[in-house]
XYZ file of C-alpha atoms in Angstrom:
700
model
C 0.000 0.000 0.000
C 1.417 3.381 -0.936
C 1.959 6.187 1.543
C -0.686 8.311 -0.184
C -3.320 5.579 0.087
C -2.459 4.986 3.729
C -2.693 8.680 4.496
C -6.104 8.758 2.807
C -7.366 5.827 4.850
C -6.131 7.455 8.073
C -8.238 10.597 7.504
C -11.921 10.765 8.360
C -14.304 10.219 5.412
C -15.858 13.644 5.985
C -12.471 15.330 5.458
C -11.829 13.379 2.267
C -15.299 14.224 0.935
C -14.786 17.895 1.769
C -11.473 17.972 -0.070
C -13.000 16.309 -3.108
C -15.940 18.710 -3.119
C -13.503 21.587 -2.753
C -11.567 20.385 -5.803
C -14.767 20.094 -7.803
C -15.897 23.534 -6.645
C -12.636 25.099 -7.806
C -12.725 23.337 -11.180
C -16.361 23.907 -12.199
C -16.145 27.685 -12.859
C -13.143 27.148 -15.117
C -15.004 24.408 -16.963
C -17.911 26.792 -17.503
C -15.578 29.531 -18.760
C -13.909 27.138 -21.213
C -17.296 25.981 -22.531
C -18.401 29.617 -22.921
C -15.286 30.401 -24.955
C -15.852 27.296 -27.060
C -19.470 28.285 -27.741
C -18.397 31.734 -28.930
C -15.528 30.447 -31.068
C -17.633 27.762 -32.767
C -20.535 30.146 -33.358
C -18.356 32.879 -34.881
C -16.656 30.298 -37.099
C -19.994 28.909 -38.280
C -21.550 32.319 -38.883
C -18.665 33.561 -40.983
C -19.775 36.478 -43.101
C -23.508 35.626 -43.102
C -24.494 38.131 -40.410
C -22.575 40.923 -42.137
C -24.078 40.040 -45.510
C -27.631 40.216 -44.153
C -26.945 43.782 -43.004
C -25.235 44.682 -46.305
C -22.052 45.325 -44.415
C -18.535 44.388 -45.430
C -16.946 41.363 -43.782
C -13.972 42.441 -41.622
C -12.369 39.010 -41.630
C -12.310 36.139 -39.150
C -9.600 37.697 -36.964
C -11.527 40.900 -36.350
C -14.834 39.091 -35.853
C -13.381 36.500 -33.472
C -11.396 39.031 -31.453
C -14.473 41.251 -31.073
C -16.608 38.346 -29.816
C -14.021 37.017 -27.332
C -13.277 40.457 -25.937
C -17.010 41.065 -25.544
C -17.355 37.798 -23.601
C -14.437 38.814 -21.369
C -15.901 42.267 -20.750
C -19.373 40.934 -19.918
C -18.078 38.357 -17.401
C -15.501 40.587 -15.686
C -17.973 43.482 -15.600
C -20.440 41.264 -13.776
C -17.729 40.080 -11.388
C -16.820 43.696 -10.631
C -20.322 45.024 -10.024
C -21.560 41.892 -8.257
C -18.449 41.825 -6.086
C -19.149 45.383 -4.959
C -22.770 44.508 -4.166
C -21.682 41.395 -2.241
C -19.178 43.412 -0.193
C -21.975 45.669 1.009
C -24.743 43.103 1.483
C -23.311 39.619 2.041
C -20.352 40.151 4.379
C -20.278 40.781 8.142
C -19.467 44.352 9.018
C -16.262 45.385 10.728
C -17.851 48.449 12.312
C -20.928 50.594 11.849
C -19.933 51.897 8.432
C -16.668 50.251 7.395
C -15.795 47.208 5.307
C -12.534 45.303 5.070
C -11.175 46.816 1.873
C -8.427 44.238 1.339
C -10.606 41.208 1.979
C -14.086 42.152 0.831
C -12.977 43.734 -2.459
C -10.463 41.042 -3.390
C -12.544 39.972 -6.403
C -13.269 43.515 -7.515
C -9.716 44.700 -8.170
C -8.535 41.996 -10.621
C -11.954 41.884 -12.302
C -11.976 45.656 -12.801
C -8.455 45.483 -14.248
C -9.436 42.907 -16.874
C -12.728 44.725 -17.544
C -10.841 47.950 -18.195
C -8.336 46.233 -20.512
C -11.088 44.505 -22.503
C -13.039 47.753 -22.868
C -9.974 49.667 -24.058
C -9.218 47.006 -26.673
C -12.835 46.885 -27.808
C -12.827 50.581 -28.725
C -10.773 50.079 -31.918
C -11.758 46.441 -32.462
C -15.519 47.064 -32.394
C -15.013 50.247 -34.411
C -13.530 48.112 -37.160
C -15.976 45.222 -36.716
C -19.131 47.383 -36.684
C -18.030 49.115 -39.891
C -16.992 45.913 -41.656
C -13.312 46.838 -41.813
C -10.268 44.673 -40.992
C -7.988 45.633 -38.120
C -5.313 46.726 -40.563
C -7.616 49.574 -41.587
C -6.936 51.141 -38.185
C -3.357 51.806 -39.268
C -4.583 54.291 -41.877
C -4.147 57.902 -40.645
C -7.426 59.288 -39.331
C -9.246 55.969 -39.706
C -9.686 55.344 -35.974
C -11.480 58.623 -35.353
C -13.768 58.127 -38.328
C -14.644 54.522 -37.445
C -15.289 55.358 -33.783
C -17.736 58.099 -34.739
C -19.454 55.940 -37.357
C -21.009 53.518 -34.834
C -22.372 53.527 -31.286
C -20.385 50.668 -29.730
C -16.939 52.344 -29.566
C -18.423 55.276 -27.676
C -20.077 52.860 -25.258
C -16.750 51.121 -24.639
C -15.116 54.480 -23.916
C -17.709 54.982 -21.166
C -17.079 51.449 -19.866
C -13.310 51.988 -19.788
C -13.672 55.216 -17.806
C -16.018 53.525 -15.322
C -13.714 50.522 -14.921
C -10.726 52.799 -14.227
C -12.759 54.712 -11.647
C -13.779 51.511 -9.854
C -10.248 50.099 -10.007
C -8.728 53.175 -8.365
C -11.543 53.560 -5.837
C -11.346 49.873 -4.857
C -8.011 50.617 -3.192
C -9.352 53.659 -1.337
C -12.968 53.145 -0.229
C -13.761 51.648 3.170
C -17.474 52.362 3.637
C -20.706 50.737 2.524
C -22.065 53.888 0.977
C -19.006 54.287 -1.242
C -19.159 50.619 -2.208
C -22.831 50.829 -3.161
C -22.159 54.038 -5.095
C -19.431 52.256 -7.052
C -21.837 49.369 -7.730
C -24.362 51.839 -9.146
C -21.716 53.432 -11.357
C -20.572 49.982 -12.472
C -24.138 49.077 -13.452
C -24.048 51.937 -15.954
C -20.952 50.292 -17.416
C -22.825 47.004 -17.790
C -25.720 48.707 -19.581
C -23.764 50.985 -21.919
C -22.817 48.397 -24.607
C -26.254 46.723 -24.407
C -28.544 49.719 -24.837
C -26.882 50.899 -28.059
C -27.224 47.647 -30.013
C -30.183 45.374 -30.835
C -32.603 46.715 -28.195
C -32.313 50.171 -29.772
C -33.779 49.067 -33.107
C -37.259 48.530 -34.501
C -40.859 48.555 -33.256
C -41.417 48.328 -29.492
C -37.756 48.934 -28.775
C -38.842 51.053 -25.806
C -40.080 47.854 -24.139
C -36.899 46.025 -25.102
C -34.657 48.788 -23.773
C -36.350 48.925 -20.383
C -36.389 45.132 -20.045
C -32.717 44.914 -21.031
C -31.821 47.367 -18.245
C -33.205 45.014 -15.615
C -32.019 41.772 -17.234
C -28.441 42.923 -17.817
C -28.071 44.361 -14.324
C -29.554 41.227 -12.744
C -27.293 38.664 -14.404
C -24.206 40.831 -13.882
C -24.797 41.227 -10.151
C -25.724 37.536 -9.914
C -22.385 36.455 -11.431
C -20.326 38.643 -9.094
C -22.263 37.748 -5.940
C -21.984 34.041 -6.762
C -18.220 34.361 -7.215
C -17.968 36.159 -3.867
C -19.926 33.362 -2.169
C -17.746 30.692 -3.796
C -14.676 32.496 -2.470
C -16.152 32.494 1.021
C -16.671 28.719 0.780
C -12.968 28.235 0.085
C -12.070 29.696 3.476
C -14.879 28.289 5.593
C -18.585 27.644 5.546
C -20.483 30.941 5.194
C -22.845 31.834 7.980
C -26.581 31.297 7.803
C -27.177 35.021 7.263
C -24.814 35.139 4.288
C -26.466 32.111 2.686
C -29.963 33.444 3.292
C -29.159 36.847 1.820
C -27.426 35.354 -1.189
C -30.404 33.104 -1.833
C -32.772 36.094 -1.824
C -30.432 38.020 -4.112
C -29.985 35.080 -6.500
C -33.711 34.308 -6.691
C -34.501 37.973 -7.371
C -31.790 38.165 -10.029
C -32.916 34.926 -11.702
C -36.580 35.993 -11.873
C -35.678 39.501 -13.046
C -33.298 38.231 -15.713
C -35.775 35.629 -16.957
C -38.694 38.056 -17.244
C -36.496 40.694 -18.851
C -35.089 38.182 -21.346
C -38.590 37.022 -22.302
C -39.645 40.616 -23.036
C -36.476 41.312 -25.025
C -36.985 38.077 -26.978
C -40.574 39.026 -27.800
C -39.434 42.439 -29.062
C -36.539 41.123 -31.136
C -38.559 38.290 -32.667
C -41.188 40.840 -33.820
C -43.937 38.240 -34.211
C -41.692 35.500 -35.624
C -42.109 32.059 -34.053
C -39.226 31.314 -31.633
C -38.144 28.142 -33.468
C -38.235 29.893 -36.838
C -35.274 32.184 -36.104
C -31.813 31.575 -34.592
C -32.481 34.394 -32.118
C -35.536 32.617 -30.714
C -33.714 29.288 -30.433
C -30.764 30.854 -28.628
C -33.070 32.723 -26.225
C -34.880 29.467 -25.427
C -31.634 27.551 -24.860
C -30.254 30.311 -22.660
C -33.355 30.637 -20.463
C -33.979 26.889 -20.153
C -30.331 26.123 -19.366
C -30.226 28.588 -16.480
C -33.636 27.456 -15.213
C -32.637 23.777 -15.296
C -29.577 24.419 -13.119
C -30.522 27.432 -10.987
C -34.058 26.262 -10.238
C -33.222 23.105 -8.250
C -30.281 24.766 -6.490
C -32.087 27.915 -5.375
C -35.467 26.354 -4.624
C -34.202 23.404 -2.553
C -32.537 24.495 0.671
C -30.591 21.236 1.079
C -28.956 21.612 -2.334
C -28.320 25.314 -1.922
C -26.289 25.195 1.310
C -23.410 23.157 -0.147
C -19.921 24.037 -1.292
C -20.576 23.002 -4.884
C -23.805 25.018 -5.315
C -22.168 28.376 -6.182
C -19.578 26.541 -8.282
C -22.289 24.876 -10.361
C -23.989 28.227 -10.883
C -20.660 29.753 -11.894
C -20.269 27.038 -14.500
C -23.637 27.867 -16.090
C -23.807 31.661 -15.916
C -20.711 32.190 -18.144
C -22.227 29.807 -20.708
C -25.443 31.844 -20.681
C -23.324 34.974 -21.123
C -21.560 33.361 -24.081
C -24.897 32.559 -25.705
C -25.843 36.215 -25.236
C -22.636 37.278 -27.027
C -23.522 34.998 -29.939
C -27.053 36.445 -30.127
C -25.608 39.956 -30.289
C -23.810 38.965 -33.493
C -26.906 37.635 -35.270
C -29.355 40.203 -36.713
C -32.765 39.492 -35.113
C -36.006 39.507 -37.101
C -36.896 42.991 -35.799
C -34.029 44.382 -37.900
C -35.947 43.579 -41.082
C -39.379 44.961 -40.128
C -40.202 48.049 -42.247
C -40.275 51.137 -40.034
C -40.929 54.821 -40.502
C -39.435 57.768 -38.672
C -41.723 57.387 -35.670
C -40.895 53.734 -35.037
C -37.242 54.402 -35.724
C -37.000 56.910 -32.887
C -39.933 55.998 -30.648
C -40.647 52.319 -31.260
C -44.369 53.043 -31.795
C -46.742 55.216 -33.812
C -48.505 58.389 -32.671
C -50.650 59.147 -35.714
C -53.850 59.672 -33.714
C -54.350 63.427 -33.152
C -53.755 64.643 -29.616
C -56.936 65.326 -27.626
C -57.814 65.164 -23.922
C -59.440 61.789 -24.626
C -56.382 60.292 -26.336
C -54.228 61.379 -23.412
C -56.215 58.922 -21.274
C -57.019 56.198 -23.792
C -53.761 55.940 -25.763
C -51.566 54.852 -22.903
C -48.406 52.790 -23.281
C -46.737 51.055 -20.340
C -43.412 52.524 -19.318
C -41.749 49.436 -17.849
C -38.953 51.256 -16.043
C -41.147 53.676 -14.095
C -43.891 51.106 -13.552
C -41.436 48.727 -11.861
C -39.921 51.525 -9.772
C -43.368 52.718 -8.695
C -44.563 49.222 -7.768
C -41.389 48.629 -5.756
C -41.855 51.951 -3.950
C -45.512 51.253 -3.131
C -44.877 47.653 -2.018
C -41.903 48.455 0.224
C -43.730 51.381 1.864
C -46.860 49.288 2.458
C -44.772 46.473 3.967
C -43.086 48.935 6.332
C -46.420 50.424 7.429
C -47.882 46.959 8.056
C -44.850 45.938 10.086
C -45.015 49.123 12.126
C -48.693 48.694 12.939
C -48.320 45.027 13.827
C -45.792 46.181 16.367
C -48.410 48.508 17.827
C -46.930 51.779 16.512
C -48.896 54.443 14.673
C -48.131 55.888 11.267
C -50.022 58.793 9.764
C -52.666 57.944 7.177
C -51.962 61.276 5.512
C -48.323 60.400 4.930
C -49.260 57.004 3.543
C -51.803 58.571 1.197
C -49.307 61.181 -0.008
C -46.706 58.510 -0.819
C -49.171 56.283 -2.652
C -50.643 59.203 -4.594
C -47.140 60.296 -5.550
C -46.320 56.968 -7.178
C -49.769 56.711 -8.751
C -49.085 60.124 -10.282
C -45.775 58.805 -11.642
C -47.540 55.818 -13.217
C -50.290 57.971 -14.729
C -47.783 60.491 -16.056
C -45.480 57.944 -17.700
C -47.895 55.178 -18.740
C -50.971 57.142 -19.788
C -51.168 58.892 -23.145
C -48.899 61.593 -21.733
C -45.990 59.147 -21.863
C -45.989 58.179 -25.562
C -47.150 61.602 -26.757
C -44.390 63.314 -24.769
C -41.859 62.055 -27.322
C -43.891 63.447 -30.208
C -45.011 66.850 -28.934
C -42.762 69.345 -27.166
C -45.754 70.744 -25.269
C -46.745 67.323 -23.887
C -43.101 66.558 -23.180
C -42.827 69.694 -21.066
C -46.010 68.759 -19.222
C -44.593 65.307 -18.432
C -41.349 66.665 -17.077
C -43.058 69.384 -15.075
C -45.316 66.762 -13.513
C -42.391 64.524 -12.599
C -40.315 67.451 -11.406
C -42.922 69.515 -9.570
C -46.030 67.469 -8.661
C -44.946 63.876 -8.049
C -41.929 64.700 -5.829
C -44.082 67.101 -3.816
C -46.359 64.205 -2.854
C -43.540 61.712 -2.329
C -41.569 63.815 0.173
C -44.691 64.231 2.315
C -44.661 60.461 2.808
C -41.495 60.601 4.937
C -40.112 57.269 3.647
C -36.751 57.403 5.431
C -38.394 58.082 8.785
C -40.805 55.211 8.186
C -38.131 52.728 7.139
C -35.896 53.642 10.078
C -38.782 53.018 12.460
C -39.916 49.825 10.748
C -36.494 48.203 10.424
C -34.523 46.627 13.244
C -31.035 47.667 14.279
C -28.510 44.834 14.481
C -25.587 44.303 16.791
C -22.437 46.222 16.040
C -20.482 43.035 15.310
C -23.311 41.406 13.331
C -24.540 41.715 9.777
C -25.766 45.057 8.624
C -29.341 45.322 7.458
C -31.624 47.933 5.902
C -31.581 49.947 9.131
C -27.797 50.238 9.160
C -27.695 50.968 5.437
C -30.139 53.823 5.848
C -28.269 55.234 8.826
C -24.977 55.054 6.939
C -26.569 56.718 3.920
C -28.165 59.551 5.892
C -24.845 60.294 7.621
C -22.713 60.006 4.496
C -20.762 62.832 2.893
C -22.500 62.021 -0.367
C -25.893 62.957 1.061
C -24.455 66.118 2.603
C -23.270 67.224 -0.813
C -26.531 66.163 -2.451
C -28.568 68.230 0.021
C -26.330 71.298 -0.123
C -28.789 74.182 -0.758
C -26.642 75.876 -3.385
C -26.096 72.599 -5.242
C -29.796 71.722 -5.102
C -30.848 75.157 -6.357
C -28.287 75.126 -9.165
C -29.281 71.664 -10.406
C -33.038 72.110 -9.866
C -33.150 75.329 -11.846
C -30.114 74.937 -14.078
C -31.162 71.549 -15.463
C -33.829 73.151 -17.648
C -31.358 75.598 -19.156
C -28.573 73.016 -19.561
C -30.827 70.394 -21.160
C -33.347 72.297 -23.264
C -31.274 75.258 -24.432
C -28.328 73.155 -25.628
C -27.910 70.501 -28.357
C -28.235 67.846 -25.638
C -32.037 67.915 -25.871
C -32.050 67.172 -29.600
C -29.596 64.302 -29.066
C -31.305 62.776 -26.009
C -34.755 62.686 -27.584
C -33.507 60.281 -30.270
C -32.739 57.449 -27.836
C -35.200 55.838 -25.472
C -32.608 55.177 -22.758
C -31.437 58.808 -22.834
C -35.017 60.051 -22.529
C -35.565 57.703 -19.574
C -32.385 58.929 -17.886
C -33.467 62.545 -18.365
C -36.869 61.785 -16.840
C -35.307 59.984 -13.865
C -33.088 62.989 -13.302
C -36.039 65.360 -13.097
C -37.872 63.120 -10.642
C -34.793 62.719 -8.427
C -33.784 66.386 -8.279
C -37.396 67.400 -7.673
C -37.537 65.007 -4.726
C -34.326 66.415 -3.232
C -35.529 70.010 -3.685
C -38.849 69.469 -1.949
C -37.321 67.224 0.710
C -35.018 70.093 1.660
C -37.931 72.533 1.932
C -41.057 70.755 3.204
C -39.968 67.138 3.573
C -40.876 65.043 6.606
C -37.437 63.423 6.697
C -34.753 65.593 8.248
C -31.944 66.391 5.770
C -28.284 66.124 6.890
C -28.171 69.879 7.506
C -31.704 71.234 8.078
C -32.355 74.757 6.864
C -34.145 77.377 8.975
C -37.520 78.397 7.649
C -36.192 81.709 6.390
C -33.573 79.787 4.394
C -36.203 77.457 2.950
C -38.363 80.395 1.946
C -35.385 82.092 0.345
C -34.597 78.925 -1.630
C -38.127 78.772 -3.058
C -38.236 82.482 -3.853
C -34.850 82.196 -5.570
C -36.110 79.366 -7.802
C -39.349 81.059 -8.888
C -37.974 83.779 -11.213
C -35.620 81.340 -12.942
C -38.521 79.019 -13.770
C -40.581 81.922 -15.073
C -37.690 83.234 -17.136
C -37.099 79.791 -18.643
C -40.716 79.613 -19.766
C -40.437 83.065 -21.329
C -37.231 82.097 -23.142
C -38.892 79.019 -24.657
C -42.001 80.986 -25.679
C -40.088 83.803 -27.347
C -37.292 81.750 -28.936
C -37.120 82.006 -32.713
C -35.046 78.814 -32.952
C -36.769 75.431 -32.768
C -35.525 73.430 -29.795
C -34.759 69.877 -30.963
C -36.071 71.008 -34.317
C -34.163 68.359 -36.280
C -35.639 65.573 -34.164
C -39.243 66.790 -34.443
C -38.837 67.340 -38.182
C -37.615 63.748 -38.563
C -40.755 62.506 -36.772
C -42.972 64.519 -39.132
C -46.109 64.209 -36.995
C -49.001 65.391 -39.212
C -51.328 66.604 -36.452
C -48.681 68.776 -34.752
C -49.121 71.551 -37.272
C -46.685 74.353 -36.534
C -43.648 73.274 -34.505
C -43.150 76.893 -33.487
C -46.656 77.014 -32.000
C -46.080 73.703 -30.218
C -42.905 75.154 -28.701
C -44.795 78.303 -27.675
C -47.329 76.153 -25.818
C -44.462 74.229 -24.190
C -43.053 77.494 -22.866
C -46.435 78.417 -21.431
C -46.677 75.020 -19.737
C -43.210 75.492 -18.244
C -44.155 78.935 -16.956
C -47.492 77.974 -15.414
C -46.573 74.503 -14.171
C -43.338 75.824 -12.733
C -44.797 78.740 -10.811
C -48.067 77.395 -9.411
C -46.562 74.469 -7.446
C -43.895 76.761 -5.993
C -46.591 79.189 -4.827
C -48.356 76.276 -3.118
C -45.041 75.307 -1.518
C -44.548 78.849 -0.226
C -47.997 78.777 1.386
C -47.326 75.352 2.921
C -43.906 76.478 4.146
C -45.262 79.626 5.808
C -47.969 77.515 7.447
C -45.368 75.062 8.766
C -43.305 77.981 10.017
C -46.225 79.504 11.906
C -47.183 76.147 13.444
C -43.624 75.483 14.564
C -43.329 78.929 16.186
C -46.644 78.365 17.960
C -45.535 74.958 19.255
C -42.188 76.369 20.389
C -43.836 79.276 22.223
C -46.225 76.893 24.007
C -43.331 74.642 24.976
C -41.333 77.542 26.399
C -44.355 78.783 28.365
C -44.947 75.282 29.697
C -41.347 74.957 30.831
C -41.389 78.393 32.389
C -44.542 77.587 34.350
C -42.852 74.447 35.688
C -39.629 76.228 36.525
C -37.705 74.243 33.910
C -36.641 77.197 31.770
C -32.866 77.650 31.964
C -32.744 80.834 29.839
C -31.959 82.910 32.934
C -29.008 80.761 33.961
C -27.634 80.926 30.424
C -28.130 84.699 30.309
C -26.356 85.236 33.636
C -23.518 82.979 32.486
C -23.167 85.102 29.374
C -23.021 88.269 31.483
C -20.350 86.696 33.623
C -18.261 85.902 30.558
C -18.648 89.475 29.317
C -17.531 90.791 32.718
C -14.473 88.539 32.679
C -13.574 89.681 29.186
C -13.993 93.392 30.045
C -12.143 93.391 33.398
C -9.767 90.486 33.028
C -10.989 89.014 36.365
C -13.155 86.016 37.071
C -16.501 86.094 38.759
C -16.012 84.777 42.257
C -19.417 83.206 42.790
C -22.387 83.074 40.413
C -25.574 84.398 41.854
C -28.832 82.508 41.873
C -31.581 83.480 39.498
C -34.896 84.314 41.016
C -38.041 82.476 40.154
C -39.887 83.473 37.014
C -41.682 86.756 37.362
C -39.338 88.132 40.043
C -36.608 90.752 39.604
C -32.974 90.085 40.296
C -29.983 92.378 40.193
C -26.642 91.092 39.143
C -23.628 93.170 40.169
C -20.770 92.743 37.756
C -17.680 92.314 39.891
C -15.025 94.947 39.404
C -17.222 97.298 37.396
C -17.338 99.979 40.080
C -19.910 102.629 39.346
C -21.406 100.976 36.264
C -25.192 100.677 36.337
C -26.782 97.518 37.708
C -28.282 95.054 35.178
C -31.657 93.545 35.831
C -33.002 90.259 34.445
C -36.750 90.386 34.089
C -39.260 87.835 32.901
C -40.814 89.793 30.041
C -42.801 86.790 28.874
C -45.568 87.333 31.450
C -46.295 90.753 29.950
C -46.931 89.334 26.448
């Protein structure tokens, strides 16, 4: 018997089994990565020039095509590892203190992943520029060719954004030590995941607005899922993760799987454009991708006994890269939606708006805005769950605040998914009404709900050495430097007012209106900055640095003339704002674009001023009520002998005496009861007059 066999027999069976499972767990992700590479290589070889020929585009050669596909696979996987690793560091690891994470340990996956992600993105800038334009890599050696090819397609610009984001995360991963910074980096990284997706197939053809919104959720979900799974697998290599880590990962993985599956189904329906799934390569690949992940992830995530094993994350890591590889192959095959005849409206909007605009069509011609509908449902559901939890505990929460919050999100849904939503991309006047509603009305209702106060009361604080939860995340966020900057009055005023000038009076507006994702980002911006503005003025939640009422009033009064002036500028402008875009749409019922712009200016003027006037009235009312409550409290304390104003006043006089004479007061005198008179001799003053402290309040 050999020494190795004897040593194996001497060890307990459990140890041997653990070592074998550990070996399998380390090997499975690499097996999955190799299979993913093989899938991409075989697919690109089989496709050859067929995809380029169908688009009437020159074939750049096998080297360019293969290099583009493999670099894209590398970027997608390492981008997911980076963003998911950041999310796992904030949500799946025990905390070291109230706000800090272990930078060296918790971000160990992030740094190498971000490095490879950055390198792949940098290489993809020239490679995809050549591939998207059907040119070989040698064409890049021609003077001036790189600049021309980069500008001739969307993908190179997207990879420039990804490279900048990857560099930012790579540098910050060595510096950040707090949850808030880690979550902020994860949010920035998510933009990097979305950039190369939103400028390709989901940007084309009818209903591409649905496809774009669904792709946002699906891409983010699978990216975070890959990184969080890798972080969990790394934890298994050191020791068995705790029950809290496993439970949180399971919730995250289930949410990501469901989100990715639903998003992929919507994207598939859009790209197939009515074609049967088995009649097009795109449909077959979507089916294989979704069924493969479901067949592996379903049993692991739904059965607790299978989930809490060392090999579970390894098995998932062997499948998710393969699904990513299938997605890379799909991106290289023109889907059926590419060949559906479209006009200018469907090219830019994804739908038709030929029905003339009337008050009836604004209510009956609605079109679901997936992004804002999902956000609104999440906001309503989380708030309702917090209220229910609070009341089950026996605590009270105002019905008025609950109603304001719910009405705020209902207003968001009505504004974005009624006829106002689709018509806002066709008419400048309706567009201005939509943005004014999301910037002035909806945030006004939402801030009156006091969500942060509710969530802090409804959530439970954990031990300092335990896992952080929603309560700790909210506390860390409310005390972060980021929120202090966000709620700086000068910053809020500049962004709240300046956004209209910077967006509408520059070429940015014409550019952003052409892309669904850019329009969505612009709309999100208006909703967010409106919320911050009103939260600083009349919000229930206390900002990091509360303003006095006179400061709040000054902030509102400062914003009012700028809004009015903006409306006047739009009404009197002789140049058409986004004129090229609206001329491309060629909406027959619009009539005069100049008149439509004039109406838009009037909407901006009226809708901008009236809500601010209401806010001024509400603010003055709050101010008067607070002064009344404070006066009653002071009177109540004075009647009970609890008012210490007299002691503080006498202490101040003593300090003034010390400063004037250079001597200390030997013994402070007692202050008489309220309503009595007391004389306080200032030591060393000589013949100066005697000061008297009198309770003037009783004479009011």
